PDB file of C-alpha atoms in Angstrom:
ATOM      1  CA  ASP A   1     136.477  89.386 199.098  1.00 64.00           C
ATOM      2  CA  GLY A   2     136.575  90.945 195.657  1.00 71.00           C
ATOM      3  CA  GLY A   3     134.523  89.457 192.928  1.00 93.00           C
ATOM      4  CA  ILE A   4     131.807  89.789 190.360  1.00 96.00           C
ATOM      5  CA  THR A   5     128.192  89.017 191.172  1.00 96.00           C
ATOM      6  CA  GLN A   6     125.313  88.265 188.855  1.00 96.00           C
ATOM      7  CA  SER A   7     121.730  88.046 189.946  1.00 91.00           C
ATOM      8  CA  PRO A   8     119.440  86.283 189.812  1.00 92.00           C
ATOM      9  CA  LYS A   9     120.874  82.838 189.071  1.00 93.00           C
ATOM     10  CA  TYR A  10     117.645  81.652 187.399  1.00 95.00           C
ATOM     11  CA  LEU A  11     115.074  83.884 185.767  1.00 94.00           C
ATOM     12  CA  PHE A  12     111.784  83.058 184.091  1.00 94.00           C
ATOM     13  CA  ARG A  13     109.908  85.562 181.977  1.00 91.00           C
ATOM     14  CA  LYS A  14     106.943  85.564 179.663  1.00 91.00           C
ATOM     15  CA  GLU A  15     107.475  86.156 175.990  1.00 90.00           C
ATOM     16  CA  GLY A  16     107.249  89.824 175.078  1.00 89.00           C
ATOM     17  CA  GLN A  17     108.478  91.153 178.420  1.00 92.00           C
ATOM     18  CA  ASN A  18     111.704  93.041 178.917  1.00 94.00           C
ATOM     19  CA  VAL A  19     113.994  91.723 181.633  1.00 95.00           C
ATOM     20  CA  THR A  20     117.114  93.193 183.238  1.00 96.00           C
ATOM     21  CA  LEU A  21     120.047  91.090 184.427  1.00 96.00           C
ATOM     22  CA  SER A  22     122.267  92.514 187.132  1.00 96.00           C
ATOM     23  CA  CYS A  23     126.084  92.475 187.164  1.00 97.00           C
ATOM     24  CA  GLU A  24     128.156  94.097 189.912  1.00 97.00           C
ATOM     25  CA  GLN A  25     131.909  93.965 190.500  1.00 97.00           C
ATOM     26  CA  ASN A  26     134.146  95.279 193.265  1.00 96.00           C
ATOM     27  CA  LEU A  27     137.435  94.502 191.557  1.00 93.00           C
ATOM     28  CA  ASN A  28     137.925  98.112 190.433  1.00 93.00           C
ATOM     29  CA  HIS A  29     137.999  96.929 186.814  1.00 91.00           C
ATOM     30  CA  ASP A  30     137.363  99.404 184.024  1.00 90.00           C
ATOM     31  CA  ALA A  31     136.265  96.850 181.410  1.00 91.00           C
ATOM     32  CA  MET A  32     133.043  94.866 181.664  1.00 95.00           C
ATOM     33  CA  TYR A  33     131.477  92.417 179.220  1.00 95.00           C
ATOM     34  CA  TRP A  34     128.263  90.525 178.588  1.00 97.00           C
ATOM     35  CA  TYR A  35     128.296  87.148 176.848  1.00 97.00           C
ATOM     36  CA  ARG A  36     125.579  84.775 175.798  1.00 97.00           C
ATOM     37  CA  GLN A  37     126.099  81.010 175.848  1.00 95.00           C
ATOM     38  CA  ASP A  38     123.742  78.490 174.275  1.00 93.00           C
ATOM     39  CA  PRO A  39     123.903  74.760 175.110  1.00 85.00           C
ATOM     40  CA  GLY A  40     127.129  73.219 173.837  1.00 80.00           C
ATOM     41  CA  GLN A  41     128.215  76.516 172.322  1.00 84.00           C
ATOM     42  CA  GLY A  42     130.900  79.099 172.890  1.00 89.00           C
ATOM     43  CA  LEU A  43     130.606  82.547 174.410  1.00 93.00           C
ATOM     44  CA  ARG A  44     129.258  85.210 172.096  1.00 94.00           C
ATOM     45  CA  LEU A  45     129.879  88.843 172.923  1.00 93.00           C
ATOM     46  CA  ILE A  46     126.763  90.988 173.342  1.00 96.00           C
ATOM     47  CA  TYR A  47     128.090  94.315 174.664  1.00 96.00           C
ATOM     48  CA  TYR A  48     131.233  95.576 176.308  1.00 94.00           C
ATOM     49  CA  SER A  49     132.301  98.708 178.132  1.00 94.00           C
ATOM     50  CA  GLN A  50     135.768 100.085 178.715  1.00 90.00           C
ATOM     51  CA  ILE A  51     134.823 103.023 180.909  1.00 90.00           C
ATOM     52  CA  VAL A  52     131.859 104.588 182.680  1.00 94.00           C
ATOM     53  CA  ASN A  53     129.210 106.082 180.378  1.00 95.00           C
ATOM     54  CA  ASP A  54     130.648 104.351 177.322  1.00 93.00           C
ATOM     55  CA  PHE A  55     129.884 100.971 175.769  1.00 94.00           C
ATOM     56  CA  GLN A  56     130.101  99.243 172.393  1.00 93.00           C
ATOM     57  CA  LYS A  57     128.089  96.607 170.576  1.00 93.00           C
ATOM     58  CA  GLY A  58     129.541  93.146 170.366  1.00 92.00           C
ATOM     59  CA  ASP A  59     128.747  90.492 167.799  1.00 90.00           C
ATOM     60  CA  ILE A  60     125.115  89.855 168.764  1.00 94.00           C
ATOM     61  CA  ALA A  61     123.805  93.136 170.224  1.00 96.00           C
ATOM     62  CA  GLU A  62     120.412  93.140 168.493  1.00 96.00           C
ATOM     63  CA  GLY A  63     117.572  92.890 170.993  1.00 96.00           C
ATOM     64  CA  TYR A  64     119.750  93.845 173.958  1.00 97.00           C
ATOM     65  CA  SER A  65     120.616  97.100 175.706  1.00 97.00           C
ATOM     66  CA  VAL A  66     123.071  98.065 178.449  1.00 98.00           C
ATOM     67  CA  SER A  67     124.063 101.002 180.616  1.00 98.00           C
ATOM     68  CA  ARG A  68     127.250 101.876 182.478  1.00 97.00           C
ATOM     69  CA  GLU A  69     126.383 104.650 184.904  1.00 97.00           C
ATOM     70  CA  LYS A  70     128.757 103.375 187.587  1.00 97.00           C
ATOM     71  CA  LYS A  71     132.117 101.637 187.330  1.00 97.00           C
ATOM     72  CA  GLU A  72     130.848  98.759 189.464  1.00 97.00           C
ATOM     73  CA  SER A  73     127.666  98.026 187.553  1.00 98.00           C
ATOM     74  CA  PHE A  74     126.828  96.913 183.999  1.00 98.00           C
ATOM     75  CA  PRO A  75     123.189  95.752 183.760  1.00 98.00           C
ATOM     76  CA  LEU A  76     121.903  94.021 180.638  1.00 98.00           C
ATOM     77  CA  THR A  77     118.311  94.376 179.441  1.00 97.00           C
ATOM     78  CA  VAL A  78     116.923  91.647 177.227  1.00 96.00           C
ATOM     79  CA  THR A  79     114.171  93.319 175.259  1.00 94.00           C
ATOM     80  CA  SER A  80     111.122  91.872 173.555  1.00 90.00           C
ATOM     81  CA  ALA A  81     112.947  92.445 170.263  1.00 89.00           C
ATOM     82  CA  GLN A  82     115.341  89.591 171.037  1.00 90.00           C
ATOM     83  CA  LYS A  83     113.875  86.702 169.050  1.00 89.00           C
ATOM     84  CA  ASN A  84     115.372  83.829 171.007  1.00 92.00           C
ATOM     85  CA  PRO A  85     116.324  85.063 174.495  1.00 94.00           C
ATOM     86  CA  THR A  86     116.465  81.760 176.365  1.00 95.00           C
ATOM     87  CA  ALA A  87     120.158  81.238 177.166  1.00 96.00           C
ATOM     88  CA  PHE A  88     122.866  81.356 179.811  1.00 96.00           C
ATOM     89  CA  TYR A  89     124.175  84.910 180.269  1.00 97.00           C
ATOM     90  CA  LEU A  90     127.634  85.580 181.639  1.00 97.00           C
ATOM     91  CA  CYS A  91     129.075  88.877 182.813  1.00 97.00           C
ATOM     92  CA  ALA A  92     132.826  89.437 183.070  1.00 96.00           C
ATOM     93  CA  SER A  93     135.236  92.189 184.026  1.00 94.00           C
ATOM     94  CA  SER A  94     138.922  92.808 183.467  1.00 90.00           C
ATOM     95  CA  SER A  95     141.599  95.411 183.874  1.00 85.00           C
ATOM     96  CA  THR A  96     142.470  97.558 180.852  1.00 79.00           C
ATOM     97  CA  ASP A  97     146.088  97.798 181.924  1.00 74.00           C
ATOM     98  CA  ARG A  98     148.308  96.734 179.066  1.00 66.00           C
ATOM     99  CA  GLY A  99     150.702  95.069 181.461  1.00 63.00           C
ATOM    100  CA  LEU A 100     151.239  91.436 180.547  1.00 55.00           C
ATOM    101  CA  LYS A 101     149.877  89.980 183.738  1.00 57.00           C
ATOM    102  CA  ASN A 102     146.729  92.064 183.978  1.00 58.00           C
ATOM    103  CA  THR A 103     144.802  90.149 181.377  1.00 71.00           C
ATOM    104  CA  GLU A 104     142.598  87.801 183.349  1.00 85.00           C
ATOM    105  CA  ALA A 105     138.851  88.190 182.946  1.00 91.00           C
ATOM    106  CA  PHE A 106     136.762  87.353 185.985  1.00 93.00           C
ATOM    107  CA  PHE A 107     133.313  85.919 185.412  1.00 96.00           C
ATOM    108  CA  GLY A 108     130.142  85.969 187.447  1.00 96.00           C
ATOM    109  CA  GLN A 109     128.264  82.713 188.043  1.00 95.00           C
ATOM    110  CA  GLY A 110     125.831  83.480 185.264  1.00 96.00           C
ATOM    111  CA  THR A 111     122.080  83.959 184.909  1.00 96.00           C
ATOM    112  CA  ARG A 112     120.051  81.270 183.217  1.00 96.00           C
ATOM    113  CA  LEU A 113     117.141  83.012 181.506  1.00 96.00           C
ATOM    114  CA  THR A 114     114.134  81.030 180.343  1.00 95.00           C
ATOM    115  CA  VAL A 115     111.411  82.718 178.349  1.00 92.00           C
ATOM    116  CA  VAL A 116     108.094  80.891 178.242  1.00 88.00           C
TER     117      VAL A 116
ATOM    118  CA  GLY B   1     136.087  90.987 162.739  1.00 65.00           C
ATOM    119  CA  GLN B   2     137.537  88.259 164.877  1.00 72.00           C
ATOM    120  CA  SER B   3     137.239  84.500 164.460  1.00 85.00           C
ATOM    121  CA  LEU B   4     138.739  81.678 166.470  1.00 91.00           C
ATOM    122  CA  GLU B   5     138.663  77.984 165.605  1.00 93.00           C
ATOM    123  CA  GLN B   6     139.036  75.053 167.961  1.00 96.00           C
ATOM    124  CA  PRO B   7     138.204  71.348 167.695  1.00 96.00           C
ATOM    125  CA  SER B   8     134.751  70.709 169.107  1.00 94.00           C
ATOM    126  CA  GLU B   9     135.629  67.620 171.128  1.00 96.00           C
ATOM    127  CA  VAL B  10     138.682  65.725 172.366  1.00 97.00           C
ATOM    128  CA  THR B  11     138.759  62.460 174.316  1.00 97.00           C
ATOM    129  CA  ALA B  12     141.744  61.133 176.271  1.00 97.00           C
ATOM    130  CA  VAL B  13     142.502  58.707 179.087  1.00 97.00           C
ATOM    131  CA  GLU B  14     143.504  59.557 182.614  1.00 97.00           C
ATOM    132  CA  GLY B  15     147.236  60.215 182.942  1.00 97.00           C
ATOM    133  CA  ALA B  16     147.665  61.056 179.266  1.00 97.00           C
ATOM    134  CA  ILE B  17     148.712  64.311 177.599  1.00 97.00           C
ATOM    135  CA  VAL B  18     146.315  66.224 175.361  1.00 98.00           C
ATOM    136  CA  GLN B  19     146.774  69.269 173.147  1.00 98.00           C
ATOM    137  CA  ILE B  20     143.927  71.624 172.207  1.00 98.00           C
ATOM    138  CA  ASN B  21     144.654  73.843 169.225  1.00 97.00           C
ATOM    139  CA  CYS B  22     143.350  77.309 168.440  1.00 97.00           C
ATOM    140  CA  THR B  23     143.736  79.306 165.247  1.00 96.00           C
ATOM    141  CA  TYR B  24     142.579  82.895 165.098  1.00 94.00           C
ATOM    142  CA  GLN B  25     141.991  85.789 162.746  1.00 90.00           C
ATOM    143  CA  THR B  26     141.835  89.220 164.289  1.00 84.00           C
ATOM    144  CA  SER B  27     143.008  92.800 164.068  1.00 76.00           C
ATOM    145  CA  GLY B  28     144.812  94.609 166.856  1.00 74.00           C
ATOM    146  CA  PHE B  29     145.879  91.310 168.420  1.00 80.00           C
ATOM    147  CA  TYR B  30     147.387  91.669 171.862  1.00 81.00           C
ATOM    148  CA  GLY B  31     147.298  88.205 173.373  1.00 88.00           C
ATOM    149  CA  LEU B  32     145.727  84.751 173.562  1.00 92.00           C
ATOM    150  CA  SER B  33     144.121  83.411 176.734  1.00 93.00           C
ATOM    151  CA  TRP B  34     142.734  80.059 177.775  1.00 96.00           C
ATOM    152  CA  TYR B  35     139.734  79.442 180.026  1.00 96.00           C
ATOM    153  CA  GLN B  36     138.204  76.331 181.551  1.00 97.00           C
ATOM    154  CA  GLN B  37     134.474  75.887 182.100  1.00 96.00           C
ATOM    155  CA  HIS B  38     132.807  73.004 183.894  1.00 95.00           C
ATOM    156  CA  ASP B  39     129.186  72.223 183.070  1.00 91.00           C
ATOM    157  CA  GLY B  40     126.862  74.893 184.408  1.00 88.00           C
ATOM    158  CA  GLY B  41     129.729  76.932 185.824  1.00 92.00           C
ATOM    159  CA  ALA B  42     131.560  80.127 185.024  1.00 94.00           C
ATOM    160  CA  PRO B  43     134.717  80.155 182.897  1.00 95.00           C
ATOM    161  CA  THR B  44     137.933  80.438 184.889  1.00 95.00           C
ATOM    162  CA  PHE B  45     141.242  81.754 183.635  1.00 93.00           C
ATOM    163  CA  LEU B  46     144.041  79.263 182.941  1.00 94.00           C
ATOM    164  CA  SER B  47     146.822  81.047 181.091  1.00 92.00           C
ATOM    165  CA  TYR B  48     147.803  83.903 178.799  1.00 90.00           C
ATOM    166  CA  ASN B  49     150.376  84.402 176.025  1.00 92.00           C
ATOM    167  CA  ALA B  50     151.257  87.794 174.611  1.00 87.00           C
ATOM    168  CA  LEU B  51     154.608  86.755 173.145  1.00 90.00           C
ATOM    169  CA  ASP B  52     155.681  83.740 171.111  1.00 95.00           C
ATOM    170  CA  GLY B  53     156.644  80.706 173.121  1.00 96.00           C
ATOM    171  CA  LEU B  54     155.534  78.442 175.895  1.00 96.00           C
ATOM    172  CA  GLU B  55     154.050  79.453 179.246  1.00 92.00           C
ATOM    173  CA  GLU B  56     153.914  76.755 181.904  1.00 93.00           C
ATOM    174  CA  THR B  57     151.592  76.710 184.898  1.00 88.00           C
ATOM    175  CA  GLY B  58     151.712  73.408 186.711  1.00 92.00           C
ATOM    176  CA  ARG B  59     150.148  70.643 184.615  1.00 95.00           C
ATOM    177  CA  PHE B  60     148.950  73.165 182.032  1.00 96.00           C
ATOM    178  CA  SER B  61     151.071  74.888 179.397  1.00 96.00           C
ATOM    179  CA  SER B  62     150.091  77.274 176.638  1.00 97.00           C
ATOM    180  CA  PHE B  63     151.922  78.091 173.434  1.00 97.00           C
ATOM    181  CA  LEU B  64     151.613  80.965 170.981  1.00 96.00           C
ATOM    182  CA  SER B  65     152.970  81.603 167.498  1.00 96.00           C
ATOM    183  CA  ARG B  66     151.958  85.091 166.413  1.00 93.00           C
ATOM    184  CA  SER B  67     153.315  84.639 162.883  1.00 93.00           C
ATOM    185  CA  ASP B  68     151.082  81.574 162.407  1.00 94.00           C
ATOM    186  CA  SER B  69     148.090  83.029 164.302  1.00 94.00           C
ATOM    187  CA  TYR B  70     148.078  79.790 166.248  1.00 95.00           C
ATOM    188  CA  GLY B  71     148.201  78.639 169.811  1.00 97.00           C
ATOM    189  CA  TYR B  72     147.572  75.550 171.861  1.00 98.00           C
ATOM    190  CA  LEU B  73     146.828  74.452 175.392  1.00 98.00           C
ATOM    191  CA  LEU B  74     148.693  71.389 176.643  1.00 98.00           C
ATOM    192  CA  LEU B  75     147.300  69.435 179.555  1.00 97.00           C
ATOM    193  CA  GLN B  76     149.561  66.838 181.165  1.00 97.00           C
ATOM    194  CA  GLU B  77     148.865  64.029 183.619  1.00 97.00           C
ATOM    195  CA  LEU B  78     145.179  64.238 182.854  1.00 97.00           C
ATOM    196  CA  GLN B  79     142.755  63.794 185.733  1.00 97.00           C
ATOM    197  CA  MET B  80     139.045  63.085 185.663  1.00 97.00           C
ATOM    198  CA  LYS B  81     138.398  66.571 187.036  1.00 96.00           C
ATOM    199  CA  ASP B  82     139.935  68.031 183.852  1.00 98.00           C
ATOM    200  CA  SER B  83     136.793  66.987 181.961  1.00 97.00           C
ATOM    201  CA  ALA B  84     135.398  70.381 180.964  1.00 97.00           C
ATOM    202  CA  SER B  85     135.144  72.804 178.073  1.00 96.00           C
ATOM    203  CA  TYR B  86     138.231  74.796 177.161  1.00 97.00           C
ATOM    204  CA  PHE B  87     138.055  78.122 175.355  1.00 96.00           C
ATOM    205  CA  CYS B  88     140.729  80.180 173.704  1.00 96.00           C
ATOM    206  CA  ALA B  89     140.129  83.923 173.739  1.00 94.00           C
ATOM    207  CA  VAL B  90     141.730  86.774 171.856  1.00 91.00           C
ATOM    208  CA  ARG B  91     142.405  90.111 173.469  1.00 82.00           C
ATOM    209  CA  ASP B  92     142.294  92.935 170.935  1.00 78.00           C
ATOM    210  CA  ILE B  93     143.522  96.409 171.585  1.00 73.00           C
ATOM    211  CA  LEU B  94     140.982  98.936 170.396  1.00 69.00           C
ATOM    212  CA  THR B  95     141.618 102.241 168.690  1.00 66.00           C
ATOM    213  CA  GLY B  96     141.672 104.835 171.448  1.00 61.00           C
ATOM    214  CA  GLY B  97     142.635 102.333 174.115  1.00 59.00           C
ATOM    215  CA  GLY B  98     140.825  99.619 175.989  1.00 65.00           C
ATOM    216  CA  ASN B  99     140.470  96.034 174.936  1.00 73.00           C
ATOM    217  CA  LYS B 100     137.922  93.552 173.688  1.00 82.00           C
ATOM    218  CA  LEU B 101     137.832  89.887 174.656  1.00 86.00           C
ATOM    219  CA  THR B 102     136.469  87.464 172.044  1.00 89.00           C
ATOM    220  CA  PHE B 103     136.084  83.737 172.723  1.00 91.00           C
ATOM    221  CA  GLY B 104     136.349  80.690 170.500  1.00 90.00           C
ATOM    222  CA  THR B 105     133.602  78.078 170.213  1.00 90.00           C
ATOM    223  CA  GLY B 106     135.216  75.846 172.827  1.00 95.00           C
ATOM    224  CA  THR B 107     136.594  72.303 172.985  1.00 97.00           C
ATOM    225  CA  GLN B 108     134.852  69.722 175.143  1.00 96.00           C
ATOM    226  CA  LEU B 109     137.465  67.493 176.783  1.00 97.00           C
ATOM    227  CA  LYS B 110     136.365  64.105 178.053  1.00 97.00           C
ATOM    228  CA  VAL B 111     138.779  62.234 180.277  1.00 97.00           C
ATOM    229  CA  GLU B 112     138.163  58.486 180.550  1.00 96.00           C
ATOM    230  CA  LEU B 113     139.527  55.854 182.877  1.00 91.00           C
TER     231      LEU B 113
END
């Protein structure tokens, strides 16, 4: 079955350490996104990518980095520069086809990162 | 930049109808989507409007007015399982192609007996 997979589901890290969150999709989607969600809050865009080897900063990119070396994969690194990294991180993918019906974004199950 | 506004919380009784509004400011607007998220879960797609008017999908309908930069999600025959957060999201077309998906702050819907 096609889908988008994030791992791990829960992640604990010590303050000051970098950590990389995995996101893989087999939906053949060109666009991939990373969002951060804090308790009771909306989804804030961290980074997004429309095509392999290209990505753009979202609204809250500081302290994060990404790569897009393969169409299927869009890992997110939370660096030690991120001042408040504890949050729920969601990865999504979508088609870039402008056709009206190809607009759905598919989400992974999320990674809950706790920095202690 | 983009901004989307939604009410933070709505409460309704089982069997009722509820409307969740969304106003947006954006450039390169291409369409408005709605997503549902249960506690601890991933958002799931509900509906999409690219043109003015009403789109109906079962108990859920979504409306868009591009001239007013406004849309709403209408939920009918509310069920307890509809208790969740609902997000509107704007799809922007970027210069050079591709698209960017920006979400609102979400509306928490509580359905009571």
